[in-house]
C-alpha positions as CSV (number, residue, x, y, z in Angstrom):
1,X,114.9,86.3,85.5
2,X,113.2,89.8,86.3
3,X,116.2,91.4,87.8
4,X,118.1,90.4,84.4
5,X,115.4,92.1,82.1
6,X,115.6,94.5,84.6
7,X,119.3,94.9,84.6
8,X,119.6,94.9,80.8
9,X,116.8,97.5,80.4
10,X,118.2,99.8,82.4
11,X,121.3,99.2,80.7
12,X,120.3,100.1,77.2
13,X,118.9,103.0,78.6
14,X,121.7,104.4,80.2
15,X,123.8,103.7,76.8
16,X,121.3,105.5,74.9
17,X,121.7,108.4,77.0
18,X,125.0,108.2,76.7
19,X,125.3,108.1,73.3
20,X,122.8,111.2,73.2
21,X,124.6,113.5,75.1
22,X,127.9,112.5,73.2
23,X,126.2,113.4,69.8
24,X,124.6,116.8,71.1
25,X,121.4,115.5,70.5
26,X,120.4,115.6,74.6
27,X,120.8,118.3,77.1
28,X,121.8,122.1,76.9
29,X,125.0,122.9,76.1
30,X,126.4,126.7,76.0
31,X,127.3,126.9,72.2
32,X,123.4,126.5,70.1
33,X,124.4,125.5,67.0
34,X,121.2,125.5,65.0
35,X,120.1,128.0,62.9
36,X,117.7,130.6,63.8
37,X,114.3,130.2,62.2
38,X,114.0,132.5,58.9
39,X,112.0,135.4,59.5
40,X,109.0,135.7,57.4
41,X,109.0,138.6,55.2
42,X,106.8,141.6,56.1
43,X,103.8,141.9,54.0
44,X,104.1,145.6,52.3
45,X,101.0,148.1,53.1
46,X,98.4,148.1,50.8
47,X,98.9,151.4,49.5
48,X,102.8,150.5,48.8
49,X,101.7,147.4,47.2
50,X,98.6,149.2,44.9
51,X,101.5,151.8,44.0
52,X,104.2,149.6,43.0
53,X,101.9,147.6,41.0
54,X,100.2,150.4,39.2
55,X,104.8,152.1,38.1
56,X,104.8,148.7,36.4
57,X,101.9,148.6,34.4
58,X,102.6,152.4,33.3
59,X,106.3,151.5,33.0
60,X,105.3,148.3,30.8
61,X,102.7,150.5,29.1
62,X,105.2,153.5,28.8
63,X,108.4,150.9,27.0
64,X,105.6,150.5,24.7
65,X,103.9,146.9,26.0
66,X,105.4,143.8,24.1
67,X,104.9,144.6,20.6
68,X,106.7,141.9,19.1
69,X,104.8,138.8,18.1
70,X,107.2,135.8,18.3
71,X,107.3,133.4,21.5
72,X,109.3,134.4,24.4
73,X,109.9,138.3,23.4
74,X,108.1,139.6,26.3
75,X,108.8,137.2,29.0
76,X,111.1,139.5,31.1
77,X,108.2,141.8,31.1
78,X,105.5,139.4,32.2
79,X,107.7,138.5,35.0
80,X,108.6,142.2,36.1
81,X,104.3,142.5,36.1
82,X,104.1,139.4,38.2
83,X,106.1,140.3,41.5
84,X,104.6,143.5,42.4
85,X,100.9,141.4,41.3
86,X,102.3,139.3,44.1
87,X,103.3,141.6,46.5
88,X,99.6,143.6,46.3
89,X,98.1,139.8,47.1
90,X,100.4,139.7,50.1
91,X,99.6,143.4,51.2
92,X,95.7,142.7,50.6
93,X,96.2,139.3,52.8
94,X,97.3,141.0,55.3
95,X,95.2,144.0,55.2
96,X,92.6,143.9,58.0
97,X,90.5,147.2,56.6
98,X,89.2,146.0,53.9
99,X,88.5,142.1,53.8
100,X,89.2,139.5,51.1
101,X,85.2,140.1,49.7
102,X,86.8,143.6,48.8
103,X,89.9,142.1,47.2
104,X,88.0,139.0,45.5
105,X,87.7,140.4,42.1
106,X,91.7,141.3,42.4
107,X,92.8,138.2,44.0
108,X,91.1,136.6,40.3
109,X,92.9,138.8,38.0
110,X,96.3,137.8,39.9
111,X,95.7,134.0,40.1
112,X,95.0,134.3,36.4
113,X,98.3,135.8,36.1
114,X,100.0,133.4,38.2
115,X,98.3,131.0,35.9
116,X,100.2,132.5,32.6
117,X,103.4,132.9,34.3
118,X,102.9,129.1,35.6
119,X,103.3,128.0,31.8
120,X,107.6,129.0,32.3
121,X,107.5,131.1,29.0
122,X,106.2,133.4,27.0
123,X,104.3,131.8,24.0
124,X,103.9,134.7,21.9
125,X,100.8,135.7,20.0
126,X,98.6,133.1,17.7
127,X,98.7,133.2,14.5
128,X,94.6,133.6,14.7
129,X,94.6,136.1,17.2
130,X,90.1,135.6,17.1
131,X,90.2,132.4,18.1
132,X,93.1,131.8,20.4
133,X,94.7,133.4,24.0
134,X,98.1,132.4,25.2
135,X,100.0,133.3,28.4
136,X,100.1,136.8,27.6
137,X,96.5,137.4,27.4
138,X,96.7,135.7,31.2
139,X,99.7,138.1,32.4
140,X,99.1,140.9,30.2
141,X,95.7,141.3,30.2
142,X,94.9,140.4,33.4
143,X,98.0,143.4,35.0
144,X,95.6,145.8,33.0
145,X,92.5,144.9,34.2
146,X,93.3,144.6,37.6
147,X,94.7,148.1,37.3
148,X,91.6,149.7,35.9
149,X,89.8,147.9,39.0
150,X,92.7,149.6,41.3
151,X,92.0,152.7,39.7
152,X,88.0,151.8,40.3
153,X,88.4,151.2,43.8
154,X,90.7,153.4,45.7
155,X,92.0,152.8,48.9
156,X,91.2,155.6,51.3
């Protein structure tokens, strides 16, 4: 009885092997045909990052903002404020000068802007501008404040 168990264990053993090496899946072989691991995108320098954000606020400021009321006007601009807000948090990340107590206030005024851009649109201005913000208050707002702190805090 034990050499049978035996028998049949090594059995299934060596057809698993088998059927492992036949489907690539055991073994070296000279052709590799996975892919190579994507390479994670190098994090811009901080003072790249601080410059490209602060073109596209004075470009967006320059075009003359979003001056037009009605929902979804200015949503190509809230998204052209958004990536280089994302690159600085990337640069700042990886910056090992300055620490994130340094970048604190900033990395706020960009997750508040991730937070209007989150909504998928623009949703224009209120009709009671007092009482109500929408996503642009978020993005917009939030892209000028966090240049006047750039401008507040230079980078040596």
């Amino acid at each position: 009885m034990g050499r049978d168990v035996w028998g049949k264990t090594v059995g299934a053993l060596v057809l698993a092997v088998t059927v492992a090496a036949a489907s690539g899946c055991g073994g070296s072989s000279d052709k590799d045909t996975s892919k190579p691991a994507a390479k994670a995108k190098k994090a811009p320098s901080v003072k790249a990052a601080v410059t490209t954000f602060q073109d596209a606020v004075t470009e967006f400021n320059e075009d003359g903002g979003c001056v037009e009321k009605e929902p979804g006007t200015c949503w190509p601009q809230m998204k052209a404020l958004i990536k280089p807000a994302r690159d600085l948090r990337k640069a700042a990340n990886a910056d090992k000068e300055t620490g994130p107590e340094f970048w604190s206030e900033a990395y706020a005024l960009i997750s508040t802007m991730e937070k209007g851009i989150a909504v998928g649109d623009d949703q224009g201005v209120p009709a009671s501008q007092l009482t109500s913000l929408t996503n642009r208050d978020d993005v917009i707002g939030s892209a000028r404040k966090l240049s006047d702190w750039l401008d507040q805090h230079p980078l040596s």
